[in-house]
Coordinates of C-alpha atoms (C1' of nucleotides) in Angstrom, one line a residue:
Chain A
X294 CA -29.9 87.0 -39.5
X295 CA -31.8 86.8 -36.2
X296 CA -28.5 88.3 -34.7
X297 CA -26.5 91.1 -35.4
X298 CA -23.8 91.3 -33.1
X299 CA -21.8 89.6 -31.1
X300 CA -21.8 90.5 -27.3
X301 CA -18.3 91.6 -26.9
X302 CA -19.1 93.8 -30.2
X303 CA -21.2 95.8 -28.5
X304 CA -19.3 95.7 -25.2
X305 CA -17.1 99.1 -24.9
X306 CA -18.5 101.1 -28.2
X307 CA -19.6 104.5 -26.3
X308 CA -20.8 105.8 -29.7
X309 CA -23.3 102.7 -29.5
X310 CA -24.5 103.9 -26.3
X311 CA -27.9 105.7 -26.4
X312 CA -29.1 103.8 -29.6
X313 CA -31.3 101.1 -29.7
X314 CA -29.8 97.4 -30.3
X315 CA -30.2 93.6 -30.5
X316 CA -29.1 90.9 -28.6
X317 CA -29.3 87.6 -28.9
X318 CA -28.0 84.3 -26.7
X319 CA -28.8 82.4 -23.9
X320 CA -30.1 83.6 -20.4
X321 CA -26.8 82.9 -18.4
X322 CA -28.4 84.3 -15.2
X323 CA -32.0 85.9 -13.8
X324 CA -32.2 87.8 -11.0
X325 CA -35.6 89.0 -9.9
X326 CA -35.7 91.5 -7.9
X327 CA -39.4 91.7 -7.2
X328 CA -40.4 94.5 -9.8
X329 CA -36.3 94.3 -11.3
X330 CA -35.7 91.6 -13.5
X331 CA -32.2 91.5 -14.4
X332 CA -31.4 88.9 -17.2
X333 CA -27.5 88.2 -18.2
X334 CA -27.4 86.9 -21.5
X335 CA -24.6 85.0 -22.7
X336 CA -23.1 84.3 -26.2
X337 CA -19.8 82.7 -27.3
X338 CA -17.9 87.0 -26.4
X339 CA -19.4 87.4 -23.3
X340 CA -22.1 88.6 -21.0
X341 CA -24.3 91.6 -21.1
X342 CA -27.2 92.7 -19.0
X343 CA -30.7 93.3 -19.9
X344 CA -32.8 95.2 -17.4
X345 CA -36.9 94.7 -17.3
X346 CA -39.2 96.9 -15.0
X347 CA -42.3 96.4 -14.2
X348 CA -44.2 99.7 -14.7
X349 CA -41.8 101.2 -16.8
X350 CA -41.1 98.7 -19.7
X351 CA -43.6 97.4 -21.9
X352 CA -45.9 94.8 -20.3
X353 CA -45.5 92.7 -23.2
X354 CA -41.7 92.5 -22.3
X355 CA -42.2 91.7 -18.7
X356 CA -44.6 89.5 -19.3
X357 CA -41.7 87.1 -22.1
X358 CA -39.1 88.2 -19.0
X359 CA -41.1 86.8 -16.4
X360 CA -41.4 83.1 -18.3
X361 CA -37.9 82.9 -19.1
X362 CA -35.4 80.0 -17.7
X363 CA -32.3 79.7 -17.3
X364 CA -30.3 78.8 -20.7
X365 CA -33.6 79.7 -22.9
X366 CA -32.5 81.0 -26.1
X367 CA -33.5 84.8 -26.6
X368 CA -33.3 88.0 -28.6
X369 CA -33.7 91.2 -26.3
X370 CA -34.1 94.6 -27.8
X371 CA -33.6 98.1 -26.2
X372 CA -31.8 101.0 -25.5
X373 CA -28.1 100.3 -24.5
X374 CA -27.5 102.8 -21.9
X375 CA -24.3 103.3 -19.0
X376 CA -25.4 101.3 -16.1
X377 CA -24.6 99.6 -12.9
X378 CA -23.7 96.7 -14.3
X379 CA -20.1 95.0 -14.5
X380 CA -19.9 95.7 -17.9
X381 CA -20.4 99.3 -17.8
X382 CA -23.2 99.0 -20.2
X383 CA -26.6 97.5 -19.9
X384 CA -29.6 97.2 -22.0
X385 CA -32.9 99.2 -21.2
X386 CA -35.3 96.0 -22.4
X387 CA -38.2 96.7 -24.1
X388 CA -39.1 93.4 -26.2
X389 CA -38.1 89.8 -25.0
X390 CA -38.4 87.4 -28.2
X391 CA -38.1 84.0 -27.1
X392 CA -36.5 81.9 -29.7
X393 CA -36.7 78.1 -27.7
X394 CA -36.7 77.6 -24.1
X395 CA -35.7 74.1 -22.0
X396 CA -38.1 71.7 -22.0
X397 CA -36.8 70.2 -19.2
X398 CA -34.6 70.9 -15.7
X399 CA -30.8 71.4 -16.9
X400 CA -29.0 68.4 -16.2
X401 CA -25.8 70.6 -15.5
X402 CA -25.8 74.2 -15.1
X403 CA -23.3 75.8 -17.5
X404 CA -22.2 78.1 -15.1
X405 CA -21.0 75.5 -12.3
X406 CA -20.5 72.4 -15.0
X407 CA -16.7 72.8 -13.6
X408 CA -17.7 71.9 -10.4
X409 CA -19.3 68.3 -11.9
X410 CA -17.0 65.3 -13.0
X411 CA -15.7 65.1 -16.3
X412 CA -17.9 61.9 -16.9
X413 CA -20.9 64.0 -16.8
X414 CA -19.8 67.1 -18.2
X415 CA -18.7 65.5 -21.4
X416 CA -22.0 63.6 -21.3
X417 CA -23.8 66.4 -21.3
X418 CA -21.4 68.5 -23.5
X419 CA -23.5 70.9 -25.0
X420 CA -24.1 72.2 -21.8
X421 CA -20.5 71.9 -20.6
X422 CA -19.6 74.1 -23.8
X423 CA -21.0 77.3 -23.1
X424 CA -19.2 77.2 -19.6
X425 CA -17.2 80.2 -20.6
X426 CA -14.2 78.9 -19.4
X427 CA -14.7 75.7 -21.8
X428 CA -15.6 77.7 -24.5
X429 CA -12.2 79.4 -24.3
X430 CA -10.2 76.1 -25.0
X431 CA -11.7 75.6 -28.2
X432 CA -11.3 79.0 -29.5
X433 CA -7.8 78.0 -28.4
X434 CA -7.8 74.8 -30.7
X435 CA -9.5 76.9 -33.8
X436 CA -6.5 79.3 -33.2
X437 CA -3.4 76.9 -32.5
X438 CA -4.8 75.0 -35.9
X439 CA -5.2 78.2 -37.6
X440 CA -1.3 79.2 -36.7
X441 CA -0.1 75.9 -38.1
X442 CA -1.4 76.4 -41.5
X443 CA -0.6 79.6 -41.2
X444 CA 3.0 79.1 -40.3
X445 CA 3.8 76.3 -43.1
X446 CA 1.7 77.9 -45.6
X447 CA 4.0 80.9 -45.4
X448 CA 7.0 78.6 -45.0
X449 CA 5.9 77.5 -49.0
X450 CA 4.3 74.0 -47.1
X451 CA 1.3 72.7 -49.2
X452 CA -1.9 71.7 -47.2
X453 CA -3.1 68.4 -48.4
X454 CA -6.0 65.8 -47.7
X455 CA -4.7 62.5 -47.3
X456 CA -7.5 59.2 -47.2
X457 CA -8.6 58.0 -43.8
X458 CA -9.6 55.2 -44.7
X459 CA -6.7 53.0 -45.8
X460 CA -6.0 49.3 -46.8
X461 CA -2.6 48.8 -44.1
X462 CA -2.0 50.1 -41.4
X463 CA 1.2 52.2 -40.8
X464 CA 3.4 51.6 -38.0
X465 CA 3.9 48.0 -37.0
X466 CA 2.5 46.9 -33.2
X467 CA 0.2 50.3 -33.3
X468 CA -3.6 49.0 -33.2
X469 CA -5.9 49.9 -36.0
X470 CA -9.3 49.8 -36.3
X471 CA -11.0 47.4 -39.2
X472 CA -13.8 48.5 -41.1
X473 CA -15.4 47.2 -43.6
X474 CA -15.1 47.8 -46.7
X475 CA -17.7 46.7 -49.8
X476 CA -17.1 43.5 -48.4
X477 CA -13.2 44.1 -47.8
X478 CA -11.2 44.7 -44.5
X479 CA -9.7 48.3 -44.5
X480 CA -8.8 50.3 -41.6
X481 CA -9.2 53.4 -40.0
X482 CA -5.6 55.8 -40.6
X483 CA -3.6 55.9 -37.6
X484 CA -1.7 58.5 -39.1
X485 CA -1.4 60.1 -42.7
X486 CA 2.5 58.9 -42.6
X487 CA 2.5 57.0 -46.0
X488 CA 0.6 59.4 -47.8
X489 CA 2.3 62.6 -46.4
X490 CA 5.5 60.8 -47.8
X491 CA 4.0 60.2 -51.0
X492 CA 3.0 63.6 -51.6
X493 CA 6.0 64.8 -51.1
X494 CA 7.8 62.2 -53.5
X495 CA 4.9 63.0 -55.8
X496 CA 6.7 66.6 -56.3
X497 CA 4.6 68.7 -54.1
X498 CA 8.2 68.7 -51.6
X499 CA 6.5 70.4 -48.9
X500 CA 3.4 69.3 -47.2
X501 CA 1.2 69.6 -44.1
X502 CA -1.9 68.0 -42.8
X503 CA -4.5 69.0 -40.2
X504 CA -6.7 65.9 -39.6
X505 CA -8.4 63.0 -37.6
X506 CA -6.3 60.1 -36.5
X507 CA -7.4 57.3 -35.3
X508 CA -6.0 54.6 -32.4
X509 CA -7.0 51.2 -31.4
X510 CA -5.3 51.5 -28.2
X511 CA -7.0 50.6 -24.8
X512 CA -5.1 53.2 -22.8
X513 CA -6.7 54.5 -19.7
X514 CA -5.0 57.5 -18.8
X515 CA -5.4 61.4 -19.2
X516 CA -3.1 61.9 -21.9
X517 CA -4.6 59.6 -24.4
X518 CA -7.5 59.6 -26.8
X519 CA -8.3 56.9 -29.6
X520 CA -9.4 59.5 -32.3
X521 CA -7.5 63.2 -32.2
X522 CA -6.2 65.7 -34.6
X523 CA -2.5 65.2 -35.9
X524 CA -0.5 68.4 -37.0
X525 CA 2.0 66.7 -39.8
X526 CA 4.4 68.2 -42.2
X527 CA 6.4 66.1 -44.2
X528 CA 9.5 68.0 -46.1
X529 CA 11.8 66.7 -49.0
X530 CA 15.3 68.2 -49.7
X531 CA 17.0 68.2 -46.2
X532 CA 20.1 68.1 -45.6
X533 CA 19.5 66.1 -42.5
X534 CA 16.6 65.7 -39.8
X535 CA 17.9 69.1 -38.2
X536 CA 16.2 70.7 -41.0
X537 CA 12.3 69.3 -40.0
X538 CA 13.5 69.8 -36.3
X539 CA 14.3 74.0 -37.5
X540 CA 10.7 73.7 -38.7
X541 CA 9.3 72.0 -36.1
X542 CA 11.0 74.5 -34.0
X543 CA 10.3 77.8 -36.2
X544 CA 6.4 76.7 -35.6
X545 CA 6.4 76.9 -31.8
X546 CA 8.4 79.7 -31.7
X547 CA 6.1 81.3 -33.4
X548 CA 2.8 80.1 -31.9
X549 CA 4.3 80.9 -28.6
X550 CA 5.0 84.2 -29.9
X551 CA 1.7 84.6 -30.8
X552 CA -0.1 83.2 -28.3
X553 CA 1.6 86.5 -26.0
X554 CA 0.7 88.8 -28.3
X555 CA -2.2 88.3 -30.3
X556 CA -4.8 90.7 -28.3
X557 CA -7.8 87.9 -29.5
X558 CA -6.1 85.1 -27.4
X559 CA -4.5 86.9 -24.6
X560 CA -8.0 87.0 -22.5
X561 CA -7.9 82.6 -22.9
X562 CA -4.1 82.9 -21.8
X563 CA -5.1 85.0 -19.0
X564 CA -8.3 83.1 -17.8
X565 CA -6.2 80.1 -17.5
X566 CA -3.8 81.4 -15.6
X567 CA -0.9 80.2 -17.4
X568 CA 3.2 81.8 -18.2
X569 CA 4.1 81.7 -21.6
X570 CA 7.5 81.2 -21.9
X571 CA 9.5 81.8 -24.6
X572 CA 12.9 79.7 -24.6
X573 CA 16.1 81.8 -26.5
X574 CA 17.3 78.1 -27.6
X575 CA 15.4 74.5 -27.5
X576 CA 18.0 72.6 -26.3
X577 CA 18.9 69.3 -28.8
X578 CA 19.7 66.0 -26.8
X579 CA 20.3 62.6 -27.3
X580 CA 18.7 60.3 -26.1
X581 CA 21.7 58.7 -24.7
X582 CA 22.0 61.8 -23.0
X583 CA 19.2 62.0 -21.8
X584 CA 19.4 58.3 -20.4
X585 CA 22.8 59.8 -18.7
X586 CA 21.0 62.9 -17.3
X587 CA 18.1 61.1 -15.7
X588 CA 20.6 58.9 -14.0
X589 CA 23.2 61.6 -12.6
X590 CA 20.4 64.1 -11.9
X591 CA 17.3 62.0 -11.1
X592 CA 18.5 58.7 -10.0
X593 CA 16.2 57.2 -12.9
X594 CA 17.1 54.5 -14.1
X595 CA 16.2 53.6 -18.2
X596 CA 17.4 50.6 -19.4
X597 CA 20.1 51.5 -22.3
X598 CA 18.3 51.5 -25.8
X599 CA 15.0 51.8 -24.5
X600 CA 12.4 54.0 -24.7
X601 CA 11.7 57.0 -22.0
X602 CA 8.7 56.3 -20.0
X603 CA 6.6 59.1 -19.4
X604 CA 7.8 59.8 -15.8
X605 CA 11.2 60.2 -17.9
X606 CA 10.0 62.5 -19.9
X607 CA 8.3 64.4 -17.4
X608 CA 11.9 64.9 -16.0
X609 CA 13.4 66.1 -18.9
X610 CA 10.9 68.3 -19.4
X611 CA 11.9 69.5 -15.9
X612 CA 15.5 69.2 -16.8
X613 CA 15.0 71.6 -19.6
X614 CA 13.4 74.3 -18.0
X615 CA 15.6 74.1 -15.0
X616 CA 18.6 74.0 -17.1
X617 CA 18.2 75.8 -20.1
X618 CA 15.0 78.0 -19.5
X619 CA 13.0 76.1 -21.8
X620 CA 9.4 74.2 -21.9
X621 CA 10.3 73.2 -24.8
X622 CA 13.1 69.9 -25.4
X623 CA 13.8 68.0 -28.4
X624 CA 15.1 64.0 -27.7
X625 CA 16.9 63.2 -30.4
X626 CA 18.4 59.5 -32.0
X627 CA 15.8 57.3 -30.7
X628 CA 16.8 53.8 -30.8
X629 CA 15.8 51.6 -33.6
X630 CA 14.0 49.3 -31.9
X631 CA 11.5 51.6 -30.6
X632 CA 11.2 53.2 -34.1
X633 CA 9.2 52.6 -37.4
X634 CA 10.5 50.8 -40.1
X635 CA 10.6 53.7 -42.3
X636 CA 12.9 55.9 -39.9
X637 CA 16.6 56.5 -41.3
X638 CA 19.2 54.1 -39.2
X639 CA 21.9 56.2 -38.7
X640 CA 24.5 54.7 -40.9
X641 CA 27.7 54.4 -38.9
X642 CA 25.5 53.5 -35.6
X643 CA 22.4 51.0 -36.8
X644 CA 21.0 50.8 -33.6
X645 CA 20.2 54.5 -33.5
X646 CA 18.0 56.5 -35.7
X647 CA 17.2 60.5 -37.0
X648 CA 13.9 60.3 -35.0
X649 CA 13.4 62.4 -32.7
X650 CA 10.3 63.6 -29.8
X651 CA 9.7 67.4 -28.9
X652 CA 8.5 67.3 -25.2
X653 CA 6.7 70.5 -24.0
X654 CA 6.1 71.0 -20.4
X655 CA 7.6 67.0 -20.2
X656 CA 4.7 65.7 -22.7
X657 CA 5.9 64.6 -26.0
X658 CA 3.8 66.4 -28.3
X659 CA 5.6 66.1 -31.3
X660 CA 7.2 62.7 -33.3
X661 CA 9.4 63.1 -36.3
X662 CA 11.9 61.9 -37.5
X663 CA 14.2 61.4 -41.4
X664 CA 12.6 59.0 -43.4
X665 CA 14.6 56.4 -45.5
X666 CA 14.0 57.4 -49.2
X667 CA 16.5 54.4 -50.0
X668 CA 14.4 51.3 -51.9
X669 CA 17.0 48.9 -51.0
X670 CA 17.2 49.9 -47.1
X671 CA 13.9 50.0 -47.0
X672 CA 13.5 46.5 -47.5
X673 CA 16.4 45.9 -45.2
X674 CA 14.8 47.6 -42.5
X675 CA 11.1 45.9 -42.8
X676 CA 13.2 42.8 -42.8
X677 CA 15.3 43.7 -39.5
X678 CA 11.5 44.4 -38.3
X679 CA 10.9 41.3 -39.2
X680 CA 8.3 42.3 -41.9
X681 CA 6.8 41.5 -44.6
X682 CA 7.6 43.5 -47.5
X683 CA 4.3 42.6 -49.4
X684 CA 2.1 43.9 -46.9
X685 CA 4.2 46.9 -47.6
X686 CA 3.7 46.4 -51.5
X687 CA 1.9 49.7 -52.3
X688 CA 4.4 52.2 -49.9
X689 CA 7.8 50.6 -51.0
X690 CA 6.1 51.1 -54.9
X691 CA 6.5 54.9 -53.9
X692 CA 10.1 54.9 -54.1
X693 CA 10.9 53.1 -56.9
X694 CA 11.0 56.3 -59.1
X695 CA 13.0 58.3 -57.8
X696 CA 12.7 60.0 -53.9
X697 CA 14.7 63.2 -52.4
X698 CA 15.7 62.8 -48.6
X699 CA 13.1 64.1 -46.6
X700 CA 11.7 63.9 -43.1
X701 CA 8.8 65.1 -41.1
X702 CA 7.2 64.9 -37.9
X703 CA 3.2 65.0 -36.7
X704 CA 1.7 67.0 -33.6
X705 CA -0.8 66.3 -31.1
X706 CA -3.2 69.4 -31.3
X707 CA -5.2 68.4 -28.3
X708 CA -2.0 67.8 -26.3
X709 CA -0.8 71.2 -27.5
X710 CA -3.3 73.0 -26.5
X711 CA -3.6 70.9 -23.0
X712 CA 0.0 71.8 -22.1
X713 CA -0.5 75.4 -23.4
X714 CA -3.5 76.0 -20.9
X715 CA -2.4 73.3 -18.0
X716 CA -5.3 70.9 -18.8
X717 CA -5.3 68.0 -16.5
X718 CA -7.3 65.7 -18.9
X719 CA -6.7 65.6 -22.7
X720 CA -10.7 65.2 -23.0
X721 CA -10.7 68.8 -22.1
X722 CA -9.3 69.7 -24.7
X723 CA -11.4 67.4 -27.7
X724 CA -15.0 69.0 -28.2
X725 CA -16.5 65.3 -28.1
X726 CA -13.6 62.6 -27.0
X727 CA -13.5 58.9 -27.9
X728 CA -12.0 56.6 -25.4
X729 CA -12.0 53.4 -24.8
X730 CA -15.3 53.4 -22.7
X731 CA -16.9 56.5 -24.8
X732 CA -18.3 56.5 -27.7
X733 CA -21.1 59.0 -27.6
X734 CA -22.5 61.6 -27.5
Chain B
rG149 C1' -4.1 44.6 -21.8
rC150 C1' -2.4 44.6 -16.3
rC151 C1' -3.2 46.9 -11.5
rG152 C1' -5.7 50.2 -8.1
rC153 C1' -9.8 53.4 -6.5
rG154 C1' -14.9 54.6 -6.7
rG155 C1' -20.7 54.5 -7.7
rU156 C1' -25.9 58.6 -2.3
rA157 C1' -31.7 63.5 -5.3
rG158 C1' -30.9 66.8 -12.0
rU159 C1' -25.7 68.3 -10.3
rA160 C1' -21.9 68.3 -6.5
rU161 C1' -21.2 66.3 -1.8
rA162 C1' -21.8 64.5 4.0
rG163 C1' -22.8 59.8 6.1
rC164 C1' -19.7 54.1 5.1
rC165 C1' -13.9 52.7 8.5
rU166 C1' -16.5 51.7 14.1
rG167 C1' -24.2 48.3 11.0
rG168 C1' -29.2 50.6 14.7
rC169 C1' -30.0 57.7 16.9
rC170 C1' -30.8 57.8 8.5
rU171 C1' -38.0 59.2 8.6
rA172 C1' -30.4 59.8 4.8
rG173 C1' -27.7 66.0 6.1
rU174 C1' -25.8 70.3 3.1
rA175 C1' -25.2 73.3 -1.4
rU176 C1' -27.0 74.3 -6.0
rG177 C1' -30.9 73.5 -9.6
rC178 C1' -36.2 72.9 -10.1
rG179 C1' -41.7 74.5 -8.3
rG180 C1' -44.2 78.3 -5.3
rG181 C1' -44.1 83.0 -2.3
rC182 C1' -41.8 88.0 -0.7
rC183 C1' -38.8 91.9 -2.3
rU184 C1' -37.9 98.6 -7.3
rG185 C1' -30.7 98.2 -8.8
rU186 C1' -29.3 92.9 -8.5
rC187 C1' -24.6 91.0 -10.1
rA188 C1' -22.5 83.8 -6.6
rA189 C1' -28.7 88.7 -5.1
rG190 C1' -31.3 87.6 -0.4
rC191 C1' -35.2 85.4 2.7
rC192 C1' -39.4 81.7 3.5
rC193 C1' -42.0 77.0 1.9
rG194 C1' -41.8 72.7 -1.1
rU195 C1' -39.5 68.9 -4.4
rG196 C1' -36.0 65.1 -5.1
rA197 C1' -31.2 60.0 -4.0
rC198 C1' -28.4 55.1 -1.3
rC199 C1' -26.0 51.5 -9.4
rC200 C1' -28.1 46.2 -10.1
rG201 C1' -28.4 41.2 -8.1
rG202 C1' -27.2 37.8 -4.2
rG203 C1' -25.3 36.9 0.9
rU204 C1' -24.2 37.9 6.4
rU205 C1' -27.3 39.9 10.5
rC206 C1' -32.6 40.8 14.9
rA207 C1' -31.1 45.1 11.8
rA208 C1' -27.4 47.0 5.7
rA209 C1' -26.3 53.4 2.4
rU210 C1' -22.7 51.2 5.8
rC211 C1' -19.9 44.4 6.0
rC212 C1' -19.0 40.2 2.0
rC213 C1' -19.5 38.1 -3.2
rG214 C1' -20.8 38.8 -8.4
rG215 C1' -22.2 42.0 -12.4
rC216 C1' -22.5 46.7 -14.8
rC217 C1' -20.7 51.6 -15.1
rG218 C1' -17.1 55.5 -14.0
rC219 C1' -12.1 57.3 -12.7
rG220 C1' -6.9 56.9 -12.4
rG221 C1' -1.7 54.5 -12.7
rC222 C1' 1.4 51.6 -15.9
rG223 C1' 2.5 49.7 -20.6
rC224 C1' 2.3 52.2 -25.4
rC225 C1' 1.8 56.6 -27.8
rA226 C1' 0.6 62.4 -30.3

RNA sequence: GCCGCGGUAGUAUAGCCUGGCCUAGUAUGCGGGCCUGUCAAGCCCGUGACCCGGGUUCAAAUCCCGGCCGCGGCGCCA
C-alpha cells in the first residue's frame, strides 16, 4: 500500500511523536508563507499539517511543495513532531511525492462546496464528497445500514437477495420502470415485497433486505428520489402486526441508542448539530385518531378514510413529541383504500387494515403492515382492487402450499439518515441521486 | 402530472422592480509578485460572466414572448 495510515490514526498517539511517518491524501489547504509552506492534507479522518522550509528541508521537498495545488493527491513523509498547529501535531516534511495533481481549475472547492447550490454540488460530486461535512453523512449511511443487519441478524432475521429485475410490478397505481428484457418487457423492482414474502413462506420465517428500489414517480420535491435503498424485514409467526411494529420498534430504539453512544459516530452527531432523543414509549395511534387529533388540535381537516398528507404528518410528528416526548409515532389501521392489495383487512372492520406508517421527526420513514397469507382473501382483495388475479398468477402461486401469518414493513435509509442529521434535501443524503431531471453523473 | 419561482465569470452573489451613469460591482478560486509560524493567513497586480432565440425601444443584464435548464410546493410515496 501507498498509505499506511489513516489521518485520525496518527492524530493523538504521543508515542508516534518523534518518529518518522507517511501520509497520504489530498492538499486541503496551502498557505505560503514566503519561505513557510504549510500544506493541510486531508483524508476521509481528518486533517493534519505538513510544514516545508526553505533552507531547512530538503530542496527536493520544497521544490514538489512549491508545485502543489489545491486537491493534488500526495504522500508527504517526515518527522511528526508537537507543533503549532490545531491538531497538536504536525509533520516536519522532508519528501513530497506527488501521486496526480488537477489538470484543470476546481470547478468547486471542497472546502466551500456548501456554500454552492445543490445542482452543482451533486454535479460535481466527487468534489462535493470530500467536503468533510458531506463525507460525514455517508459514513452515517454505511453505519445506519450496518446497525440494521446488525440488529435483525441478532434478532435470528436472515439477510437475503431478492431480484431487481422482475416480470410485475408490486403495488397497484405505483409507477415502474420497463426494461427490456431479451426481447420481453420486465421492470425495474419497486420494492422486494413479493419476494421478501416468499422467502419467508419458503421456510426461511425471518428475513431482511438492504437494497436498491426503484420509482417511476415524477415527484419534485425534497423528500423524494426515483432509485434509494429500502430497509425490509418480513416475519412469519405473529400473532398480529404488533409483533413487526415491536421489531420495527426494537430497531430504532436501538439505532438511536447507538447513535449516542457509539464513540465512532458521535463526532457526525455532533458536527450536525443535532438532539438525539430517545422516547420511553412510541406512542401507537390510529389513524382515526389521528384524523380526530389533527382536527381538535390543529384545525386540519382530513377527509374521513383518507390518507394523511404530508403537512398531516408533519403535525403528528409534532403531536408526538409535544405530547408524548417522542420523534418517533407509529399511525396505525390505514384505510383500505389507500393500501395494497396484499395488506390484511381487518376482519370485523373491512374498510380498515393492519398497515401501519412510522413517522420520525413527522416523515414517514417506515411502511408495514400484516400481510394476508389467506389464498381465498387474497383473491377477494385483488378483486375489491379491482384486479386482475392473473397478472398476479406467480405471487398468489406462493400461497397455495401452505403460508404462516406474517407481516413486515420496509425503511427509507436515505430518509433515515436525513431526519437523523436534519437534511433539508433527501439528495444529501444519496452519494449519486436519480430524480426525475438527473440522471448522471 | 399540476402549480409557482429562478438562470450574471470556475463557484457564490450585487445589479433587474423604477431600461441609459454597466467599459457589469463584490467574495472566493485561478495566474503572477511580496512575506520565515500560517491556520478562513495577509497585502499588491492580473484573469474571467449577463442561458438560447425572437420582440419592444434611440437604447435591454434589466421589459415582453417562446425554448432549454434548474429549484420548490402539491398529489403520491420510503
Amino acid at each position: 500500500m501507498l498509505k499506511e495510515a489513516f489521518i485520525g490514526e496518527l492524530l493523538g498517539r504521543d508515542d508516534l511523536i518523534g518518529s518518522r511517518v507517511r501520509v497520504c491524501g489530498w492538499v486541503h489547504n496551502i498557505r505560503d508563507v514566503g519561505r513557510i509552506k504549510f500544506i493541510v492534507l486531508r483524508d476521509r479522518t481528518g486533517f493534519i499539517q505538513g510544514v516545508v522550509k526553505a533552507g531547512e528541508s530538503p530542496g527536493e521537498a520544497v521544490e514538489e511543495a512549491g508545485r502543489l495545488k489545491l486537491e493534488s493527491v500526495v504522500c508527504i513523509e517526515g518527522l511528526l513532531v508537537r507543533g503549532r498547529a490545531r491538531e497538536g501535531v504536525e509533520v516536519k516534511v522532508d519528501s513530497v511525492e506527488v501521486l496526480s495533481t488537477p489538470v484543470e481549475p476546481l470547478p468547486l472547492e471542497p472546502d466551500d462546496s456548501l456554500k454552492s447550490i445543490l445542482a452543482t454540488r451533486l454535479n460535481y460530486r466527487w468534489l462535493d464528497l470530500r467536503n468533510p461535512r458531506v463525507t460525514k453523512i455517508f459514513l452515517l449511511e454505511a453505519w445506519v445500514a450496518g446497525k440494521f443487519r446488525e440488529y435483525y441478524s441478532g434478532e435470528g432475521f436472515v439477510e437475503i437477495f431478492t431480484p431487481k429485475i422482475v416480470a410485475a410490478g408490486t403495488e397497484s397505481g405505483a409507477e415502474v420502470f420497463p426494461v427490456i428484457y431479451f426481447g420481453r418487457e420486465a421492470f425495474l423492482a419497486q420494492s422486494p415485497q413479493f419476494y421478501k414474502q416468499f422467502a419467508v413462506i419458503g421456510g426461511l420465517e425471518r428475513v431482511f433486505e438492504v437494497g436498491p428500489v426503484f420509482r417511476a414517480e415524477p415527484h419534485h420535491t425534497t423528500r423524494h428520489l426515483t432509485e434509494y435503498h429500502s430497509l425490509d424485514i418480513e416475519l412469519g409467526f405473529i400473532e398480529d402486526y404488533n409483533d413487526v411494529m415491536d421489531y420495527v420498534e426494537g430497531f430504532f430504539r436501538n439505532l438511536l441508542t447507538s447513535l449516542t453512544r457509539d464513540e465512532t459516530i458521535k463526532p457526525i452527531v455532533e458536527e450536525f448539530n443535532v438532539e438525539v432523543r430517545l422516547p420511553r414509549e412510541v406512542p401507537r395511534i390510529s389513524i382515526r385518531d389521528a384524523y380526530k387529533i389533527l382536527e381538535e388540535e390543529y384545525g386540519k381537516k382530513i377527509p374521513y378514510g383518507e390518507d394523511l398528507d404530508s403537512e398531516g404528518e408533519r403535525l403528528l410528528g409534532d403531536y408526538a413529541r409535544r405530547v408524548h416526548d417522542s420523534d418517533l409515532i407509529f399511525i396505525t389501521e390505514y384505510p383500505w383504500k389507500v393500501r395494497p392489495f396484499y395488506t390484511m383487512r381487518i376482519e370485523e372492520e373491512p374498510e380498515w387494515t393492519y398497515g401501519f406508517d412510522l413517522l420520525y421527526k413527522g416523515l414517514e420513514v417506515v411502511t408495514g403492515g400484516q400481510r394476508e397469507h389467506r389464498y381465498s382473501k387474497l383473491l377477494e382483495n385483488l378483486e375489491d382492487k379491482g384486479l386482475n388475479p392473473e397478472s398476479f398468477k406467480f405471487y398468489l402461486d406462493f400461497f397455495k402450499h401452505g403460508a404462516p401469518p406474517h407481516g413486515g414493513a420496509g425503511m427509507g435509509l436515505e430518509r433515515i439518515v436525513m431526519q437523523i442529521l436534519g437534511l433539508e434535501n433527501i439528495r444529501e443524503a444519496r452519494l449519486l441521486p436519480r430524480d426525475p431531471e438527473r440522471v448522471t453523473p
